[in-house]
CSV table of C-alpha atoms in Angstrom, one decimal:
chain,number,residue,atom,x,y,z
A,283,MET,CA,14.9,-78.2,99.3
A,284,LYS,CA,17.5,-75.6,98.7
A,285,LEU,CA,16.5,-72.1,97.6
A,286,LEU,CA,19.0,-69.2,96.7
A,287,ILE,CA,16.8,-65.7,97.7
A,288,ALA,CA,17.7,-62.4,96.5
A,289,SER,CA,16.3,-59.2,96.3
A,290,ASP,CA,17.2,-55.5,95.0
A,291,ILE,CA,19.2,-56.5,92.0
A,292,HIS,CA,18.3,-53.1,90.9
A,293,GLY,CA,19.5,-53.3,87.2
A,294,ALA,CA,23.0,-54.3,87.8
A,295,LEU,CA,24.1,-57.1,85.5
A,296,PRO,CA,27.5,-57.9,87.4
A,297,ALA,CA,25.1,-58.4,90.5
A,298,ALA,CA,22.7,-60.6,88.6
A,299,GLU,CA,25.5,-62.7,87.1
A,300,ARG,CA,26.9,-63.4,90.6
A,301,VAL,CA,23.6,-64.4,92.1
A,302,VAL,CA,23.1,-66.8,89.4
A,303,GLN,CA,26.7,-68.1,89.7
A,304,LEU,CA,25.9,-68.7,93.4
A,305,PHE,CA,22.6,-70.4,92.6
A,306,ASP,CA,24.6,-72.7,90.3
A,307,GLN,CA,27.6,-73.2,92.7
A,308,HIS,CA,25.2,-74.2,95.6
A,309,ARG,CA,22.9,-76.4,93.3
A,310,CYS,CA,19.8,-74.7,94.5
A,311,ASP,CA,16.4,-76.2,93.3
A,312,LEU,CA,14.7,-72.8,93.0
A,313,LEU,CA,16.0,-68.9,92.6
A,314,CYS,CA,13.7,-66.8,94.7
A,315,LEU,CA,13.6,-63.0,93.7
A,316,LEU,CA,12.1,-60.7,96.0
A,317,GLY,CA,11.7,-57.8,93.5
A,318,ASP,CA,13.4,-54.6,92.3
A,319,LEU,CA,14.9,-56.6,89.4
A,320,LEU,CA,15.5,-54.4,86.6
A,321,ASN,CA,15.0,-50.8,87.8
A,322,TYR,CA,17.2,-48.9,90.0
A,323,GLY,CA,14.7,-46.5,91.4
A,324,PRO,CA,14.7,-42.8,91.8
A,325,ARG,CA,16.4,-42.9,95.5
A,326,ASN,CA,19.3,-44.9,94.2
A,327,GLY,CA,22.3,-43.9,92.1
A,328,VAL,CA,22.8,-45.6,88.9
A,329,PRO,CA,24.3,-49.1,89.5
A,330,GLN,CA,27.6,-50.4,88.1
A,331,GLY,CA,26.8,-52.6,85.0
A,332,LEU,CA,23.2,-51.0,84.4
A,333,ASP,CA,21.6,-53.6,81.9
A,334,ALA,CA,18.1,-54.4,82.3
A,335,PRO,CA,17.8,-56.2,79.0
A,336,GLY,CA,21.1,-58.2,80.0
A,337,ILE,CA,19.6,-59.1,83.1
A,338,ALA,CA,16.3,-60.1,81.4
A,339,ALA,CA,18.3,-62.4,79.1
A,340,LEU,CA,20.2,-64.0,81.7
A,341,LEU,CA,17.0,-64.7,84.0
A,342,ASN,CA,15.0,-66.0,81.4
A,343,ARG,CA,17.6,-68.6,80.8
A,344,HIS,CA,16.5,-69.9,84.2
A,345,ALA,CA,13.0,-69.2,84.1
A,346,GLY,CA,11.9,-72.7,85.0
A,347,HIS,CA,13.6,-72.4,88.5
A,348,ILE,CA,12.5,-68.9,89.4
A,349,ILE,CA,9.9,-67.9,91.8
A,350,ALA,CA,9.7,-64.0,91.8
A,351,VAL,CA,7.5,-61.4,93.4
A,352,ARG,CA,6.9,-57.6,92.7
A,353,GLY,CA,8.8,-55.0,94.3
A,354,ASN,CA,8.2,-51.1,94.6
A,355,CYS,CA,10.4,-50.5,91.6
A,356,ASP,CA,9.0,-53.4,89.3
A,357,SER,CA,6.3,-52.6,86.7
A,358,GLU,CA,4.2,-54.1,83.9
A,359,VAL,CA,7.0,-52.9,81.4
A,360,ASP,CA,9.5,-55.0,83.2
A,361,GLN,CA,7.1,-58.2,83.2
A,362,MET,CA,7.2,-57.8,79.4
A,363,LEU,CA,10.9,-58.7,79.3
A,364,LEU,CA,10.7,-61.7,81.6
A,365,ARG,CA,9.5,-65.1,80.8
A,366,PHE,CA,8.2,-65.8,84.5
A,367,PRO,CA,5.8,-64.1,86.7
A,368,ILE,CA,6.9,-60.9,88.8
A,369,MET,CA,3.7,-59.4,89.7
A,370,ALA,CA,2.4,-61.0,92.7
A,371,ASP,CA,2.8,-59.2,96.0
A,372,TYR,CA,4.0,-62.5,97.8
A,373,ALA,CA,4.6,-66.3,97.2
A,374,LEU,CA,4.3,-69.1,99.5
A,375,ILE,CA,6.4,-72.3,99.1
A,376,ALA,CA,6.0,-75.4,100.9
A,377,ASP,CA,8.9,-77.6,101.8
A,378,GLY,CA,7.4,-80.5,103.6
A,379,THR,CA,5.5,-79.2,106.5
A,380,ARG,CA,7.5,-75.8,106.5
A,381,ARG,CA,5.8,-72.9,104.9
A,382,ILE,CA,8.2,-70.1,103.3
A,383,PHE,CA,6.8,-66.8,102.8
A,384,LEU,CA,8.6,-64.6,100.0
A,385,THR,CA,7.7,-60.7,99.6
A,386,HIS,CA,9.5,-57.6,98.7
A,387,GLY,CA,8.9,-55.7,101.9
A,388,HIS,CA,7.3,-52.8,100.7
A,389,ILE,CA,3.8,-54.2,101.8
A,390,TYR,CA,4.4,-56.9,104.2
A,391,ASN,CA,7.6,-56.6,106.5
A,392,GLU,CA,8.7,-57.5,110.2
A,393,GLU,CA,6.2,-54.5,111.4
A,394,LYS,CA,3.3,-55.6,109.2
A,395,MET,CA,3.1,-59.4,108.9
A,396,PRO,CA,0.6,-61.0,106.8
A,397,ALA,CA,-2.4,-62.4,108.3
A,398,LEU,CA,-1.6,-65.9,107.5
A,399,GLU,CA,-1.2,-68.6,110.3
A,400,GLY,CA,1.6,-71.3,110.1
A,401,ILE,CA,4.4,-69.5,108.3
A,402,ASP,CA,7.7,-70.9,109.5
A,403,TYR,CA,9.8,-68.6,107.5
A,404,PHE,CA,9.5,-65.0,106.2
A,405,PHE,CA,11.8,-63.5,103.6
A,406,TYR,CA,11.9,-59.9,102.3
A,407,GLY,CA,14.3,-57.5,101.0
A,408,HIS,CA,13.2,-53.7,100.2
A,409,THR,CA,15.2,-52.2,102.9
A,410,HIS,CA,18.8,-53.5,101.8
A,411,LEU,CA,19.5,-54.3,105.5
A,412,PRO,CA,20.5,-57.8,106.0
A,413,HIS,CA,19.7,-59.7,109.1
A,414,ILE,CA,18.0,-63.0,110.5
A,415,VAL,CA,15.6,-62.8,113.4
A,416,PRO,CA,15.3,-66.5,114.8
A,417,ALA,CA,11.8,-67.8,115.3
A,418,ALA,CA,10.3,-67.0,118.6
A,419,ASP,CA,7.0,-66.5,120.6
A,420,GLY,CA,4.8,-67.8,117.5
A,421,ARG,CA,6.8,-65.5,114.9
A,422,PRO,CA,8.5,-67.1,112.2
A,423,LEU,CA,12.1,-67.0,111.4
A,424,ILE,CA,12.7,-63.5,109.5
A,425,CYS,CA,15.4,-63.0,107.0
A,426,ASN,CA,16.0,-59.7,105.2
A,427,THR,CA,18.3,-60.8,102.3
A,428,GLY,CA,20.1,-57.5,101.7
A,429,SER,CA,20.9,-56.5,98.3
A,430,PRO,CA,23.8,-57.7,96.0
A,431,THR,CA,23.7,-54.1,94.5
A,432,PHE,CA,23.0,-51.4,96.8
A,433,PRO,CA,23.8,-52.4,100.5
A,434,LYS,CA,23.1,-50.1,103.3
A,435,GLY,CA,24.1,-49.7,106.7
A,436,GLY,CA,27.8,-50.4,106.1
A,437,ASN,CA,26.8,-53.9,104.9
A,438,GLU,CA,28.4,-55.8,102.3
A,439,PRO,CA,26.3,-57.3,99.1
A,440,THR,CA,24.3,-60.4,100.3
A,441,VAL,CA,21.7,-63.0,99.4
A,442,ALA,CA,20.1,-65.6,101.5
A,443,LEU,CA,20.5,-69.4,101.3
A,444,TYR,CA,17.7,-71.8,102.6
A,445,GLU,CA,18.6,-75.2,102.9
A,446,ASP,CA,16.6,-77.9,104.6
A,447,GLY,CA,15.1,-75.3,107.2
A,448,LYS,CA,18.4,-73.9,107.8
A,449,VAL,CA,19.0,-69.9,106.9
A,450,SER,CA,22.2,-68.2,106.0
A,451,LEU,CA,23.3,-64.8,104.5
A,452,LEU,CA,26.1,-65.0,101.8
A,453,LYS,CA,28.3,-62.4,100.8
A,454,ILE,CA,28.2,-62.4,97.1
A,455,PHE,CA,31.8,-61.3,96.4
A,456,GLU,CA,33.7,-63.7,98.6
């Protein structure tokens, strides 16, 4: 199974277009979106190419291949534009015997893990700080996907790629 995992697009159509291009380029099975899709939020600046309806139209064309969760900037109004559900706080995906937990990061994160046993991979965003922490001592591999729109900490815009148990971060504008 191959997943492209992105968080924190925050209404930037150029970033969303690049995420979908990477999804197609890598021939992924699913596009996993970890929230904060259409709105940029009061703590961020206005992103280049702000176009929530354009992003909704773009993502709706791929609705059959999208699994999404709610971010802290997502609302029921956003859900009205989208043809795939975004209001769940988390999603679980099984890849054979591997269990993959997807969440935004404002409820569950590295410091507050869910009380579910047997999670092998934990993906989140929210902080816009991309990193991967290998699995150790009964903890799953942890991946923060960063943000394709508002990277923080001097990082470049990123998404994550999961392929048959391997996880990597991709710079979206290479």
